[in-house]
Amino acid sequence: MKSRARHAVAQINELPPGARLIAQVPAFGKTIEIGVFNVGGRLVAYRNICPHAGAPVCVGKVCGTTLPGAVGEYVLAREGEILRCPWHGWEFDLLTGEHLVDEKMKLRAYDVQTGVPEETLESFAVETEGETVFVLI
């Protein structure tokens, strides 16, 4: 297995719970932007590109989302765990990088194969050593 490069992106005190930063990291022969988030004490990192239309997703609003409820009822939950794309409002789970989907409402599904990548955020491993936060690419 190919080893991944470690890139120091912040000091741990720069990322208290609820905080984020956008880091410029050399990778793949160029500089890429990585969004690093502290979600309730868990550090996660994603490439700053929305899979939908290429927006700088990591600068989007960190918020909660509406969960399914009874007709006319709105249940707000998961505050601070959802990242909303600034261009088209697509919502991603910051803990998994997956696009949010209402599991109770489904259209009939058919298998389709295209050249389009999965609609999840590209994630990177995050680790700390002492007071320094590293992203592994």
Tab-separated table of C-alpha atoms in Angstrom:
chain	number	residue	atom	x	y	z
A	1	MET	CA	0.000	0.000	0.000
A	2	LYS	CA	1.312	3.420	-0.950
A	3	SER	CA	1.994	5.649	2.058
A	4	ARG	CA	0.191	8.939	2.238
A	5	ALA	CA	1.883	12.269	2.848
A	6	ARG	CA	1.128	14.143	6.080
A	7	HIS	CA	0.439	17.866	5.804
A	8	ALA	CA	0.268	20.060	8.914
A	9	VAL	CA	-2.765	22.317	8.483
A	10	ALA	CA	-3.447	23.834	11.923
A	11	GLN	CA	-2.849	23.813	15.640
A	12	ILE	CA	-5.521	21.952	17.602
A	13	ASN	CA	-6.565	25.147	19.440
A	14	GLU	CA	-7.472	26.685	16.053
A	15	LEU	CA	-10.212	24.066	15.620
A	16	PRO	CA	-12.523	24.042	18.642
A	17	PRO	CA	-15.846	22.152	18.267
A	18	GLY	CA	-17.907	23.798	15.516
A	19	ALA	CA	-14.895	25.408	13.832
A	20	ARG	CA	-13.564	24.914	10.317
A	21	LEU	CA	-10.657	26.061	8.248
A	22	ILE	CA	-9.769	25.894	4.586
A	23	ALA	CA	-6.186	24.761	4.013
A	24	GLN	CA	-4.089	24.956	0.862
A	25	VAL	CA	-2.261	21.622	0.554
A	26	PRO	CA	0.239	20.510	-2.099
A	27	ALA	CA	-0.993	17.224	-3.588
A	28	PHE	CA	-1.166	15.457	-6.917
A	29	GLY	CA	1.334	17.908	-8.440
A	30	LYS	CA	-0.768	20.977	-7.619
A	31	THR	CA	-2.254	22.847	-4.664
A	32	ILE	CA	-5.684	21.703	-3.524
A	33	GLU	CA	-8.091	23.166	-0.966
A	34	ILE	CA	-9.108	20.985	1.967
A	35	GLY	CA	-11.845	21.915	4.431
A	36	VAL	CA	-11.102	20.682	7.961
A	37	PHE	CA	-14.063	20.621	10.380
A	38	ASN	CA	-14.408	19.892	14.094
A	39	VAL	CA	-17.805	18.212	14.380
A	40	GLY	CA	-18.534	17.740	18.072
A	41	GLY	CA	-14.899	16.953	18.821
A	42	ARG	CA	-14.328	14.755	15.758
A	43	LEU	CA	-11.994	16.146	13.101
A	44	VAL	CA	-12.927	15.473	9.472
A	45	ALA	CA	-11.504	16.768	6.192
A	46	TYR	CA	-12.983	17.029	2.701
A	47	ARG	CA	-11.807	18.335	-0.635
A	48	ASN	CA	-13.355	21.740	-1.271
A	49	ILE	CA	-15.240	20.663	-4.396
A	50	CYS	CA	-18.942	19.819	-4.487
A	51	PRO	CA	-19.517	16.667	-6.580
A	52	HIS	CA	-22.676	18.243	-8.040
A	53	ALA	CA	-21.290	21.290	-9.823
A	54	GLY	CA	-17.766	21.934	-8.543
A	55	ALA	CA	-18.705	24.615	-6.007
A	56	PRO	CA	-16.370	25.453	-3.109
A	57	VAL	CA	-18.545	23.328	-0.810
A	58	CYS	CA	-16.429	23.696	2.339
A	59	VAL	CA	-17.252	27.406	2.619
A	60	GLY	CA	-20.959	26.575	2.713
A	61	LYS	CA	-23.154	26.934	5.779
A	62	VAL	CA	-22.721	24.391	8.582
A	63	CYS	CA	-26.186	23.782	9.939
A	64	GLY	CA	-28.780	21.173	10.833
A	65	THR	CA	-31.428	19.708	8.606
A	66	THR	CA	-35.122	18.915	8.494
A	67	LEU	CA	-35.995	15.294	9.214
A	68	PRO	CA	-39.135	13.504	8.058
A	69	GLY	CA	-42.160	13.990	10.287
A	70	ALA	CA	-45.926	13.992	10.118
A	71	VAL	CA	-47.618	15.957	7.349
A	72	GLY	CA	-47.046	19.649	8.012
A	73	GLU	CA	-44.573	18.924	10.814
A	74	TYR	CA	-40.938	19.994	10.621
A	75	VAL	CA	-38.379	18.261	12.798
A	76	LEU	CA	-35.086	20.137	12.986
A	77	ALA	CA	-32.068	18.059	14.005
A	78	ARG	CA	-28.332	17.389	13.589
A	79	GLU	CA	-27.300	21.007	14.157
A	80	GLY	CA	-23.627	21.494	13.289
A	81	GLU	CA	-23.409	18.156	11.415
A	82	ILE	CA	-24.640	19.213	7.970
A	83	LEU	CA	-22.719	21.142	5.311
A	84	ARG	CA	-24.865	23.008	2.776
A	85	CYS	CA	-23.323	23.780	-0.615
A	86	PRO	CA	-23.294	27.553	-1.228
A	87	TRP	CA	-24.339	27.254	-4.881
A	88	HIS	CA	-27.334	24.931	-5.009
A	89	GLY	CA	-28.051	24.038	-1.383
A	90	TRP	CA	-27.068	20.380	-1.588
A	91	GLU	CA	-26.636	19.043	1.943
A	92	PHE	CA	-23.878	16.666	3.045
A	93	ASP	CA	-23.412	14.778	6.298
A	94	LEU	CA	-20.163	16.110	7.755
A	95	LEU	CA	-19.565	12.839	9.609
A	96	THR	CA	-19.716	10.663	6.472
A	97	GLY	CA	-19.446	13.028	3.475
A	98	GLU	CA	-22.624	11.530	2.024
A	99	HIS	CA	-25.413	13.533	0.394
A	100	LEU	CA	-28.555	13.591	2.550
A	101	VAL	CA	-31.510	11.562	1.366
A	102	ASP	CA	-35.027	11.187	2.800
A	103	GLU	CA	-35.230	7.405	3.262
A	104	LYS	CA	-39.046	7.386	3.500
A	105	MET	CA	-39.575	8.928	0.065
A	106	LYS	CA	-38.130	6.877	-2.759
A	107	LEU	CA	-38.708	6.856	-6.477
A	108	ARG	CA	-38.479	3.556	-8.269
A	109	ALA	CA	-34.847	2.898	-8.836
A	110	TYR	CA	-33.140	1.473	-11.891
A	111	ASP	CA	-29.472	0.660	-12.326
A	112	VAL	CA	-27.692	3.343	-14.317
A	113	GLN	CA	-24.012	3.510	-15.162
A	114	THR	CA	-22.388	6.797	-16.126
A	115	GLY	CA	-18.986	8.405	-15.971
A	116	VAL	CA	-20.117	10.691	-13.153
A	117	PRO	CA	-18.406	10.061	-9.774
A	118	GLU	CA	-20.429	9.210	-6.674
A	119	GLU	CA	-22.114	12.195	-5.095
A	120	THR	CA	-20.106	12.156	-1.902
A	121	LEU	CA	-17.430	14.531	-0.781
A	122	GLU	CA	-13.832	13.413	-1.259
A	123	SER	CA	-12.540	12.855	2.263
A	124	PHE	CA	-9.092	12.654	3.811
A	125	ALA	CA	-7.820	11.117	7.034
A	126	VAL	CA	-7.077	13.547	9.874
A	127	GLU	CA	-4.791	12.915	12.820
A	128	THR	CA	-3.252	14.943	15.605
A	129	GLU	CA	0.179	14.833	17.179
A	130	GLY	CA	0.658	16.998	20.217
A	131	GLU	CA	-1.019	20.272	19.337
A	132	THR	CA	-0.734	19.937	15.538
A	133	VAL	CA	-3.505	18.776	13.172
A	134	PHE	CA	-2.391	16.805	10.089
A	135	VAL	CA	-4.294	15.838	6.917
A	136	LEU	CA	-3.116	12.662	5.169
A	137	ILE	CA	-3.279	12.704	1.374
